[in-house]
mmCIF file of N, CA and C in Angstrom:
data_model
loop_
_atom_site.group_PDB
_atom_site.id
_atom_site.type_symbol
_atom_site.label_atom_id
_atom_site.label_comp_id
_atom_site.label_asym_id
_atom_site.label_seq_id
_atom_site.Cartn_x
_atom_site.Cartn_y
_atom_site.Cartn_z
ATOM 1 N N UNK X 1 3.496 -39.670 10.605
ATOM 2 C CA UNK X 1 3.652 -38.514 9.763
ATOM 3 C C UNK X 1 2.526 -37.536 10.059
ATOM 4 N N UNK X 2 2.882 -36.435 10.208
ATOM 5 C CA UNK X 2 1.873 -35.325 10.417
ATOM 6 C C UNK X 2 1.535 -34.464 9.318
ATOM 7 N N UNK X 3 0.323 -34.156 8.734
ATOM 8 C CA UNK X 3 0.234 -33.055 7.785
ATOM 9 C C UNK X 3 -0.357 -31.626 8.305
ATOM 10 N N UNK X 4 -0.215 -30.757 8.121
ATOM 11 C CA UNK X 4 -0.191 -29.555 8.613
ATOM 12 C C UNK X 4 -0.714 -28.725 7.428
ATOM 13 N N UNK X 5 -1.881 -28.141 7.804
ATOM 14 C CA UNK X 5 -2.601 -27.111 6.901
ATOM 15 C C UNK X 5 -2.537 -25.832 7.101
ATOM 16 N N UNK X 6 -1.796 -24.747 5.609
ATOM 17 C CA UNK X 6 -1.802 -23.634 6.028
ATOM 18 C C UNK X 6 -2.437 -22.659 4.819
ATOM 19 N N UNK X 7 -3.637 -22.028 5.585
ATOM 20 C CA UNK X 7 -4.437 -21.184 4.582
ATOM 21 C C UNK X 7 -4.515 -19.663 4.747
ATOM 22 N N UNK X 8 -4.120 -19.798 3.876
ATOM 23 C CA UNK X 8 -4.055 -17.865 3.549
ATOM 24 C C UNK X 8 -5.177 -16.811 2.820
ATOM 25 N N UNK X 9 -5.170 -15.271 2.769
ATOM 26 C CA UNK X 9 -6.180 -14.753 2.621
ATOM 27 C C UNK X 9 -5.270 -13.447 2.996
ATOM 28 N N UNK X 10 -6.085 -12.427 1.873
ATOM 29 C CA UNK X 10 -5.254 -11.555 1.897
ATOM 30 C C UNK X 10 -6.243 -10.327 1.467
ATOM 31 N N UNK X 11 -5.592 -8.796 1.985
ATOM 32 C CA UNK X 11 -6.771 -7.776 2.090
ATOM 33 C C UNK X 11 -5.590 -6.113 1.480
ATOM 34 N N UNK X 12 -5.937 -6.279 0.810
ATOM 35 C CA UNK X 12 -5.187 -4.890 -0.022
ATOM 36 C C UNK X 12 -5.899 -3.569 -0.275
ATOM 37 N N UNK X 13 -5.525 -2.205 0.199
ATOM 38 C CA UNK X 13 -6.380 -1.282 -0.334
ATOM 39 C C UNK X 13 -4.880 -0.326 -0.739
ATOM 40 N N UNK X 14 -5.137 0.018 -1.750
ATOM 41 C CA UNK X 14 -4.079 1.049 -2.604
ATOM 42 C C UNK X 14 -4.619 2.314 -2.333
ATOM 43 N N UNK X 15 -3.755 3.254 -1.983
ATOM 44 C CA UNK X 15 -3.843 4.780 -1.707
ATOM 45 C C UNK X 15 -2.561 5.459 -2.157
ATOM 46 N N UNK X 16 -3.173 7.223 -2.354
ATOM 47 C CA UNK X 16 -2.056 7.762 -2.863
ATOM 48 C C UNK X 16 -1.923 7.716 -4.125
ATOM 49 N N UNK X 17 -1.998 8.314 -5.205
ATOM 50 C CA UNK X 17 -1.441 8.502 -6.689
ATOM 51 C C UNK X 17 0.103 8.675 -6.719
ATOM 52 N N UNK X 18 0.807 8.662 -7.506
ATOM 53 C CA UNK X 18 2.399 8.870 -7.756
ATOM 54 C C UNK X 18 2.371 8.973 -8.923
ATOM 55 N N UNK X 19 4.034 9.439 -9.724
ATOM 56 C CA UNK X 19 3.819 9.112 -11.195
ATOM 57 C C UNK X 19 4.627 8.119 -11.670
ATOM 58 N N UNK X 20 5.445 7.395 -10.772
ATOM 59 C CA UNK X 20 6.166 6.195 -11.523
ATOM 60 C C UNK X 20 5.456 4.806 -11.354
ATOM 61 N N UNK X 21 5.954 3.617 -12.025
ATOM 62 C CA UNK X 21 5.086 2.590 -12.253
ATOM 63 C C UNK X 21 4.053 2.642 -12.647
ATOM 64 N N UNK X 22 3.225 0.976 -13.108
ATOM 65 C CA UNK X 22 1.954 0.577 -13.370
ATOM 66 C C UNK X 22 1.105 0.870 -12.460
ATOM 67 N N UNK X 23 -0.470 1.117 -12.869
ATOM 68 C CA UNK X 23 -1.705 1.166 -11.791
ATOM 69 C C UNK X 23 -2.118 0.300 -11.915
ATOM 70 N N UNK X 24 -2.024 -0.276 -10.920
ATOM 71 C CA UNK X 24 -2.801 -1.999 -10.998
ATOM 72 C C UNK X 24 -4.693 -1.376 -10.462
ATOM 73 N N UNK X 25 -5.433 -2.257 -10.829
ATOM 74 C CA UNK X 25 -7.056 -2.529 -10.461
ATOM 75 C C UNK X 25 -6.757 -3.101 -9.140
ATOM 76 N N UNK X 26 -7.588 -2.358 -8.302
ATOM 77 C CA UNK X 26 -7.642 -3.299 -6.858
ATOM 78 C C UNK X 26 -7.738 -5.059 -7.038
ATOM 79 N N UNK X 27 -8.246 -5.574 -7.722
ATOM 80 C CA UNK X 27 -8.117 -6.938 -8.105
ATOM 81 C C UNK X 27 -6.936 -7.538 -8.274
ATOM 82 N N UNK X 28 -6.109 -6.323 -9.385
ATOM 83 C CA UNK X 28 -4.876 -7.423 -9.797
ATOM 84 C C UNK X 28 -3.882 -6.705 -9.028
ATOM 85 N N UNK X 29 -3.904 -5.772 -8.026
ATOM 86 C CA UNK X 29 -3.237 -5.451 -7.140
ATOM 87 C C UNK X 29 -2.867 -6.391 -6.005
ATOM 88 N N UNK X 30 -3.839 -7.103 -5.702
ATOM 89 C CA UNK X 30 -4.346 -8.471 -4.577
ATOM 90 C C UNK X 30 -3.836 -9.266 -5.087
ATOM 91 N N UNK X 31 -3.522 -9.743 -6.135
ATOM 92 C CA UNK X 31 -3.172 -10.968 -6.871
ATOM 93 C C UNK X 31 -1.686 -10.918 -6.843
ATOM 94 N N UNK X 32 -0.772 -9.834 -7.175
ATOM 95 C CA UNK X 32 0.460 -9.735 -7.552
ATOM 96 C C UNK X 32 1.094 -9.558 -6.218
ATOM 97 N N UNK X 33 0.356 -9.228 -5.557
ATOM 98 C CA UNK X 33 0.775 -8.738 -3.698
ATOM 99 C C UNK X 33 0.759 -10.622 -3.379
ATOM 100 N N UNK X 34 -0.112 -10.912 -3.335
ATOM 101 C CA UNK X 34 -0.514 -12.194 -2.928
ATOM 102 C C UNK X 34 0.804 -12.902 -3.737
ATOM 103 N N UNK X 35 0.863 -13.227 -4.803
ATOM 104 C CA UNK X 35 1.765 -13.476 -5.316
ATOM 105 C C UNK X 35 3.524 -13.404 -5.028
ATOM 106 N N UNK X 36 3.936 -11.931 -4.514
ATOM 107 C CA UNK X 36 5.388 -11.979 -3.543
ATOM 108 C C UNK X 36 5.147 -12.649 -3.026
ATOM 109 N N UNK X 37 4.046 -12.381 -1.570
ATOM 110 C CA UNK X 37 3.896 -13.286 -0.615
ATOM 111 C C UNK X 37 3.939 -14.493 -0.705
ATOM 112 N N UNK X 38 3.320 -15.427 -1.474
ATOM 113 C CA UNK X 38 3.703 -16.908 -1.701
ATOM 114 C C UNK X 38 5.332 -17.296 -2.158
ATOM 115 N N UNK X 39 6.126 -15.934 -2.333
ATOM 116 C CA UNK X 39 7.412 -16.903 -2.833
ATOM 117 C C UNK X 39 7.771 -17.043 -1.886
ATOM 118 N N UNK X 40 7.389 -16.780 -0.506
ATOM 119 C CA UNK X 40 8.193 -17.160 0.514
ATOM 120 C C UNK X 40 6.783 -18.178 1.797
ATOM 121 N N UNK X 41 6.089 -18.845 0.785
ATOM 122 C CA UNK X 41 5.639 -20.132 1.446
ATOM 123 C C UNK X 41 6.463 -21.590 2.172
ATOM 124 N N UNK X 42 7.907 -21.365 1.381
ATOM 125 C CA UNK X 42 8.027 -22.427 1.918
ATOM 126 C C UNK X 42 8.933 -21.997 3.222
ATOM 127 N N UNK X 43 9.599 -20.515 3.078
ATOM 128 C CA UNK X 43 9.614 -19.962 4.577
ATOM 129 C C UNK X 43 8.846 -20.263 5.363
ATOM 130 N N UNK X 44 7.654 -19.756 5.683
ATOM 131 C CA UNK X 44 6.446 -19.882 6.601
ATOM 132 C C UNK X 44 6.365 -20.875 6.956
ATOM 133 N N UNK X 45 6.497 -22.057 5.908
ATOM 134 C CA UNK X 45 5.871 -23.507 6.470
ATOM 135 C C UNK X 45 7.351 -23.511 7.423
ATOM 136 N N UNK X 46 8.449 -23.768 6.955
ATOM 137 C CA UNK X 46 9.547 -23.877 7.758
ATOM 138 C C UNK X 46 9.274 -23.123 9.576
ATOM 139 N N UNK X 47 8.405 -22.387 9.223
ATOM 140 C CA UNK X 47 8.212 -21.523 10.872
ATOM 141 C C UNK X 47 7.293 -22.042 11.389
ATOM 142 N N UNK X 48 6.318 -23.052 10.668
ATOM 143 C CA UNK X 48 5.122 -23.324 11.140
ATOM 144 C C UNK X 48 5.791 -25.149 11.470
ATOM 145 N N UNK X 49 6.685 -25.505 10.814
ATOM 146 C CA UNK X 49 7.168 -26.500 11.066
ATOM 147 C C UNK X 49 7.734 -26.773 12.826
ATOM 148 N N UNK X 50 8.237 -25.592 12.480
ATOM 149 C CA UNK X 50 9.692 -25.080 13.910
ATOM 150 C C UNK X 50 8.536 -25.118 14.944
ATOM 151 N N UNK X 51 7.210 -24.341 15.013
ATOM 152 C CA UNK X 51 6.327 -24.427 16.135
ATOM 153 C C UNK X 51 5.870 -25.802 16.340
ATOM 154 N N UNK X 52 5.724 -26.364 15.176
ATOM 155 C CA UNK X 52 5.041 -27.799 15.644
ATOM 156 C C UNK X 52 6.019 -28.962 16.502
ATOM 157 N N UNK X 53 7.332 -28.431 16.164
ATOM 158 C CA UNK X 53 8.559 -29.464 17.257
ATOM 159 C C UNK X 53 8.145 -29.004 18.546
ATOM 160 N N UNK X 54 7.656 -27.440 19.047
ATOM 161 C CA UNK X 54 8.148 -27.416 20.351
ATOM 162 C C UNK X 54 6.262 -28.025 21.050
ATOM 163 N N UNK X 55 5.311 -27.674 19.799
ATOM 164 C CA UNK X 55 4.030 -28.261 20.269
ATOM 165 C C UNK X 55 3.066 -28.779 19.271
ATOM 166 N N UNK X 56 3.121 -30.042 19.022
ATOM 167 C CA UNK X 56 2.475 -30.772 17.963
ATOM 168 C C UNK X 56 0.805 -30.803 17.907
ATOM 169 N N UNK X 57 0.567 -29.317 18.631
ATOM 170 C CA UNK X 57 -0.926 -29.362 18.418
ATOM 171 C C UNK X 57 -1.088 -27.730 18.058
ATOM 172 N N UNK X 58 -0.256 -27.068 17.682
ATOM 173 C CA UNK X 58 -0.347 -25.657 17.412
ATOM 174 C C UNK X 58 -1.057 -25.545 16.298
ATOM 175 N N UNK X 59 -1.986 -24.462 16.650
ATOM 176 C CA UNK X 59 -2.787 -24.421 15.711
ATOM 177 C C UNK X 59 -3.237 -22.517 15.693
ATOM 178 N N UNK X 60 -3.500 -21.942 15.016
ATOM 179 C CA UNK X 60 -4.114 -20.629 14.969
ATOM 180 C C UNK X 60 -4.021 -19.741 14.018
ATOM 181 N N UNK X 61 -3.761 -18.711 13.826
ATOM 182 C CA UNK X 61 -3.702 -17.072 12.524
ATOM 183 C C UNK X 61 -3.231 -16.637 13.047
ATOM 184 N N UNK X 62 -2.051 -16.043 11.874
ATOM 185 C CA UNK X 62 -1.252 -14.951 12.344
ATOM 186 C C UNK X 62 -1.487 -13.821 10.996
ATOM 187 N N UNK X 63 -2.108 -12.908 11.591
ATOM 188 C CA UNK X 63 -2.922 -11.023 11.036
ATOM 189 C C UNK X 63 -1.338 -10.885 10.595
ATOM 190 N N UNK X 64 -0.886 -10.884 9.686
ATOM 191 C CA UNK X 64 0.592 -9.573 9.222
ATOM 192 C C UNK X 64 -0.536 -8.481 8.460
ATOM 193 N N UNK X 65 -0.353 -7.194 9.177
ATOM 194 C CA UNK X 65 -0.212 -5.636 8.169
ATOM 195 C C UNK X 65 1.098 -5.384 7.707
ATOM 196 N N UNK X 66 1.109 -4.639 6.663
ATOM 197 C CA UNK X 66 2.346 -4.407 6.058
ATOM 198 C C UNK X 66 1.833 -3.237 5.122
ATOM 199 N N UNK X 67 2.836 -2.328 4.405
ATOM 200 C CA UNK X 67 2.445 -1.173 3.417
ATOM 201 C C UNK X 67 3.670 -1.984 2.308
ATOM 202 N N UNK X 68 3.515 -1.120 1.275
ATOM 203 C CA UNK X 68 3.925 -1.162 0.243
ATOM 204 C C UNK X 68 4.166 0.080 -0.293
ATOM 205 N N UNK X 69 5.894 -0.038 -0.426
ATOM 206 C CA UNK X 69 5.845 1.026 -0.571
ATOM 207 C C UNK X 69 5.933 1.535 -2.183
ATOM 208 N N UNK X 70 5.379 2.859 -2.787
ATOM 209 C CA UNK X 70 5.222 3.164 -4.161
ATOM 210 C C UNK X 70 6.346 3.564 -5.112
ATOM 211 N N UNK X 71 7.272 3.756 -4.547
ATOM 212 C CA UNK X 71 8.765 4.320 -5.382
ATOM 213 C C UNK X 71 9.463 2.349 -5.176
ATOM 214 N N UNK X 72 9.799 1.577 -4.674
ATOM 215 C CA UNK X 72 10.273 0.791 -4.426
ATOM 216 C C UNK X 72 9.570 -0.722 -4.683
ATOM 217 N N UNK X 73 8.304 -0.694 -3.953
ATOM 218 C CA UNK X 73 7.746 -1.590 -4.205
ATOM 219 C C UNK X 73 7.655 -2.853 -2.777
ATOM 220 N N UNK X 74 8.509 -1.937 -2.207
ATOM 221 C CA UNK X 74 9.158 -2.878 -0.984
ATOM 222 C C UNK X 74 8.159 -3.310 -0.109
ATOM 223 N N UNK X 75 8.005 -4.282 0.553
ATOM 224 C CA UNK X 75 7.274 -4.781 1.820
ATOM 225 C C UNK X 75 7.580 -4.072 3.040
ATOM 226 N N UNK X 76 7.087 -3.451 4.092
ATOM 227 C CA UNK X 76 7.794 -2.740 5.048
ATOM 228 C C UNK X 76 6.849 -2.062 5.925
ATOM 229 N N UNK X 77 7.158 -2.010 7.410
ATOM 230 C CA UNK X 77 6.289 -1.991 8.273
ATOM 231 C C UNK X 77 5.125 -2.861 8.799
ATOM 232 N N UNK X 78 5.892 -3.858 8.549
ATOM 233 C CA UNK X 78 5.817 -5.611 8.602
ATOM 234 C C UNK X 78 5.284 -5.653 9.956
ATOM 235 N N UNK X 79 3.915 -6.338 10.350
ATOM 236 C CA UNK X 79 4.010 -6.483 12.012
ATOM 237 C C UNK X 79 2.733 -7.316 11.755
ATOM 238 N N UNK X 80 2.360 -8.000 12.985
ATOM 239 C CA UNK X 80 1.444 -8.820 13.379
ATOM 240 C C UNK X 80 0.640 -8.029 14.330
ATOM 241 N N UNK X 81 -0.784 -8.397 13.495
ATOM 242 C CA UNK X 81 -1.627 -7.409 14.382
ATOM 243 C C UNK X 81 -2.332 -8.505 15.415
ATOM 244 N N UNK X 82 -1.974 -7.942 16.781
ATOM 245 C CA UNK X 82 -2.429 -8.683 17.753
ATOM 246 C C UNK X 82 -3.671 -9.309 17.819
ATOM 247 N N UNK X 83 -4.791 -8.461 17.574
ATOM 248 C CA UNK X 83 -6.401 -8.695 17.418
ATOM 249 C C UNK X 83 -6.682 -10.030 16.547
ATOM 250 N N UNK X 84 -6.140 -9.966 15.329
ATOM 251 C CA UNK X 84 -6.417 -11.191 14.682
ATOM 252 C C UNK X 84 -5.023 -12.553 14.696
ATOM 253 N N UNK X 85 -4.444 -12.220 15.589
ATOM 254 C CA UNK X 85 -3.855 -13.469 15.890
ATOM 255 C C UNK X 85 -3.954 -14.562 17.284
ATOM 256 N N UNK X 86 -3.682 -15.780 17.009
ATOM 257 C CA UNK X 86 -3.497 -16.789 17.922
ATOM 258 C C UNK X 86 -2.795 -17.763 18.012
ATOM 259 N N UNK X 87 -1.388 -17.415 17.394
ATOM 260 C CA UNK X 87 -0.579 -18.039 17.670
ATOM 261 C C UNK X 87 0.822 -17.881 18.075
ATOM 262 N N UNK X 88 1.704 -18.457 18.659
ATOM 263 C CA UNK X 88 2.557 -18.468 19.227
ATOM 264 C C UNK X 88 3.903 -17.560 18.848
ATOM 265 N N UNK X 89 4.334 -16.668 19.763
ATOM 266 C CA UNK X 89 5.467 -15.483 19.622
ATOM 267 C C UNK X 89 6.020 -15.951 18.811
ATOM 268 N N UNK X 90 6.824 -17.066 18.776
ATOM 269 C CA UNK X 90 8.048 -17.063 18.102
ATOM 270 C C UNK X 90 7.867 -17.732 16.792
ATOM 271 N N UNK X 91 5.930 -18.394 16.039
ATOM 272 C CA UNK X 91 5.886 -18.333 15.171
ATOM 273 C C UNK X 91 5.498 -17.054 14.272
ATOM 274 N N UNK X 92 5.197 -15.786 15.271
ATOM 275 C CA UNK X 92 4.530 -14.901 14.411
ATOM 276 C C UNK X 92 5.566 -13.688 14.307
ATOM 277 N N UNK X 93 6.855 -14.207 14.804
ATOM 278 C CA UNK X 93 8.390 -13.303 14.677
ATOM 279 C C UNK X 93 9.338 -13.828 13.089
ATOM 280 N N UNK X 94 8.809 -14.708 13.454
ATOM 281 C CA UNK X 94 8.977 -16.035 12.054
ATOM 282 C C UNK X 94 8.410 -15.366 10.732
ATOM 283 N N UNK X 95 7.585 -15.464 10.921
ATOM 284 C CA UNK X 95 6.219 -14.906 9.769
ATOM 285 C C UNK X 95 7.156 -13.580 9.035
ATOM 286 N N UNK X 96 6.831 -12.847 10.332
ATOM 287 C CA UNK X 96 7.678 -11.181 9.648
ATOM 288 C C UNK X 96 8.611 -11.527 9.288
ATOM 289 N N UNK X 97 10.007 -12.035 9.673
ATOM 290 C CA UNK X 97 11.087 -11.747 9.093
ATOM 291 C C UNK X 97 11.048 -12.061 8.051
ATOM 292 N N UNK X 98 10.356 -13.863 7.263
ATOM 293 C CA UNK X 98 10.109 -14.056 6.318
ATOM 294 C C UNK X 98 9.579 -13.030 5.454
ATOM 295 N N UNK X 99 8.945 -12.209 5.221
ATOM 296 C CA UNK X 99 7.941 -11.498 4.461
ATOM 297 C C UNK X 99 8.751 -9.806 4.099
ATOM 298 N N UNK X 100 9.245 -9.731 5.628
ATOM 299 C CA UNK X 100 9.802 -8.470 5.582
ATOM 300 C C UNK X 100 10.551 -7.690 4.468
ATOM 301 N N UNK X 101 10.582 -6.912 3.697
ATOM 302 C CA UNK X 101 11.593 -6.791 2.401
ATOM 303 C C UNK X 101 11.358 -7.314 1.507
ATOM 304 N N UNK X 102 10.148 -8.189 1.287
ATOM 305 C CA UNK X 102 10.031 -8.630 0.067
ATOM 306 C C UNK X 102 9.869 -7.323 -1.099
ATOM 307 N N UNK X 103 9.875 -6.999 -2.229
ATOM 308 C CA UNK X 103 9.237 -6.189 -3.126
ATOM 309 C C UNK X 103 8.580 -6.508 -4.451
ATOM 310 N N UNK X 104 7.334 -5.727 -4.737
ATOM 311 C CA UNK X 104 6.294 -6.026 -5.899
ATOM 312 C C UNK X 104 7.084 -5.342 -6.735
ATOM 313 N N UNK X 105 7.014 -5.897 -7.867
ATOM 314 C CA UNK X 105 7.776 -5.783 -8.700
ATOM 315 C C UNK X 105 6.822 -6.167 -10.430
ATOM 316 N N UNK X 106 6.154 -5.117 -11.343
ATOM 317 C CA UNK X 106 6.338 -3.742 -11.013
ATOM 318 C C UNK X 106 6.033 -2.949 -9.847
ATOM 319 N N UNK X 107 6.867 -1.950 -9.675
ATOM 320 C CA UNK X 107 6.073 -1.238 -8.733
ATOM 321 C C UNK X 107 4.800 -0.381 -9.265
ATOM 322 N N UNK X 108 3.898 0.071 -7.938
ATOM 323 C CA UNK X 108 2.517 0.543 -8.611
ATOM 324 C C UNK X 108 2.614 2.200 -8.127
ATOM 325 N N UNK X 109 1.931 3.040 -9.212
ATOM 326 C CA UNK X 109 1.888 4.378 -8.393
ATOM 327 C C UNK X 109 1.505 4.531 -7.395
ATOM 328 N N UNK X 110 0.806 3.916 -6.542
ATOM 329 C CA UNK X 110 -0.077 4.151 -5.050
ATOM 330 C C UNK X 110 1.048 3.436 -4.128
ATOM 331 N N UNK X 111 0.589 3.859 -2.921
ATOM 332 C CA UNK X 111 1.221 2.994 -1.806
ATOM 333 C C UNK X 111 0.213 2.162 -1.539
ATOM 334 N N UNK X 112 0.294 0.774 -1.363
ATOM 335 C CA UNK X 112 -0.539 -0.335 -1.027
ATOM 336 C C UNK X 112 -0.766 -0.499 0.606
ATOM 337 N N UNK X 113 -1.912 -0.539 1.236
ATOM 338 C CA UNK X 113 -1.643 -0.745 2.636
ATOM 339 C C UNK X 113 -2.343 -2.446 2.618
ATOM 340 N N UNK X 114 -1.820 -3.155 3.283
ATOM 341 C CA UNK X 114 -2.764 -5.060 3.174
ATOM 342 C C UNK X 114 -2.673 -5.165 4.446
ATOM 343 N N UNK X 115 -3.015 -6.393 4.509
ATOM 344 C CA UNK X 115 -3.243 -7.321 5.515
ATOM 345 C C UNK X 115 -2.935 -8.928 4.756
ATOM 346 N N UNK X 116 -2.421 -9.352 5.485
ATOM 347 C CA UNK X 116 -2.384 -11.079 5.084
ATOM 348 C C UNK X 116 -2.513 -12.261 6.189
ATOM 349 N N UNK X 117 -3.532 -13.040 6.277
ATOM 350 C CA UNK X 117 -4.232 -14.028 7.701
ATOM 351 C C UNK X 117 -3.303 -15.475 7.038
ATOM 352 N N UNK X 118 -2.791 -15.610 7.839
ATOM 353 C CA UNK X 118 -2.087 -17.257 7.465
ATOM 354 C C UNK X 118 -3.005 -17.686 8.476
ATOM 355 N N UNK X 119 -3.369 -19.313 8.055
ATOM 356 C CA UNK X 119 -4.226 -20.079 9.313
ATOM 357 C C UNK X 119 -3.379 -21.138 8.745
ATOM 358 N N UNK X 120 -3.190 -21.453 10.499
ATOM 359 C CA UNK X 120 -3.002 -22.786 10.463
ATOM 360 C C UNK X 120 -3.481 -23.900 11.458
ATOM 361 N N UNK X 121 -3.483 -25.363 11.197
ATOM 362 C CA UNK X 121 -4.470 -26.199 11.864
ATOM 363 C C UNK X 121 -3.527 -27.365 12.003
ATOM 364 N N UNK X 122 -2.998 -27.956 12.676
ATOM 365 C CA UNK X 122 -2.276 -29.394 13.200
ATOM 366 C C UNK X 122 -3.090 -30.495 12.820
ATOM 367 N N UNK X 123 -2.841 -31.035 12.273
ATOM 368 C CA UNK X 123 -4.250 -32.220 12.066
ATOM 369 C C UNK X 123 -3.405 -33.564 13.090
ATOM 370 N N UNK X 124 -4.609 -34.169 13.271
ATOM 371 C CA UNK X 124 -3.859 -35.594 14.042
ATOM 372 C C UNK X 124 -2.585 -36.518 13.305
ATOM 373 N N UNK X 125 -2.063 -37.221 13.729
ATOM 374 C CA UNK X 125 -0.482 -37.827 12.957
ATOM 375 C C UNK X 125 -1.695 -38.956 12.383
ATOM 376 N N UNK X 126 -0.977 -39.304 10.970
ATOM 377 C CA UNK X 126 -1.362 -40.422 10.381
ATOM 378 C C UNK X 126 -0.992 -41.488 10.779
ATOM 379 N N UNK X 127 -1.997 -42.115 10.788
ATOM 380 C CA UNK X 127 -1.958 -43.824 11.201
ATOM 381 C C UNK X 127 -1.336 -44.856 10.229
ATOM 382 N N UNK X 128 0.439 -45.168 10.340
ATOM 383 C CA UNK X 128 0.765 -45.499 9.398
ATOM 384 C C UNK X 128 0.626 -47.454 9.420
#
């Protein structure tokens, strides 16, 4: 049996005033952002799963930027920033689609711009 560790971390700056929706505090802006993002953890693991069939030692971060948008709330302009990643194409194609379209909900007057670092680490198979 293999266990597989995946740690996340996340970087939000809100810009732009509007007049519809709540103003979240940069704090609880991070939290509720962070928050979409985890409903689709067990996506991710499923992608981080899929990499570990084709190589049971994959290990690295995958950088998603993304905006948020302020009338909607939507996730969008979803991409993996090359610089802070190291891992494998077709887990970090994975990543986006998962994430892509999600929406915060309330929405906030600002447009949110983030960042979100998934790490992940292969640990050795347990010795059963």
């Amino acid at each position: 049996m293999r266990i597989s560790t995946i740690l996340c971390s996340l970087l939000v700056a809100a810009v732009t005033t509007a007049c519809a929706g709540v103003k979240r505090d940069a704090e609880t802006y991070r939290a509720d952002t962070r928050s979409v993002l985890e409903t689709k953890n067990s996506a991710v693991k499923a992608c981080y799963d899929q990499a570990l069939v084709d190589d049971q030692s994959v290990s690295g971060e995958v950088l998603v930027r993304f905006k948020v948008e302020k009338k909607t709330g939507r996730l969008y302009d979803v991409a993996v920033d090359p610089a802070g990643t190291q891992a494998p194409e077709a887990l970090q194609s994975c990543i986006v689609r998962a994430v892509d379209g999600l929406v915060l909900d309330p929405v906030d007057r600002r447009e949110g711009i983030a960042s979100y670092k998934y790490t992940f680490k292969a640990n050795p198979p347990v010795q059963l």
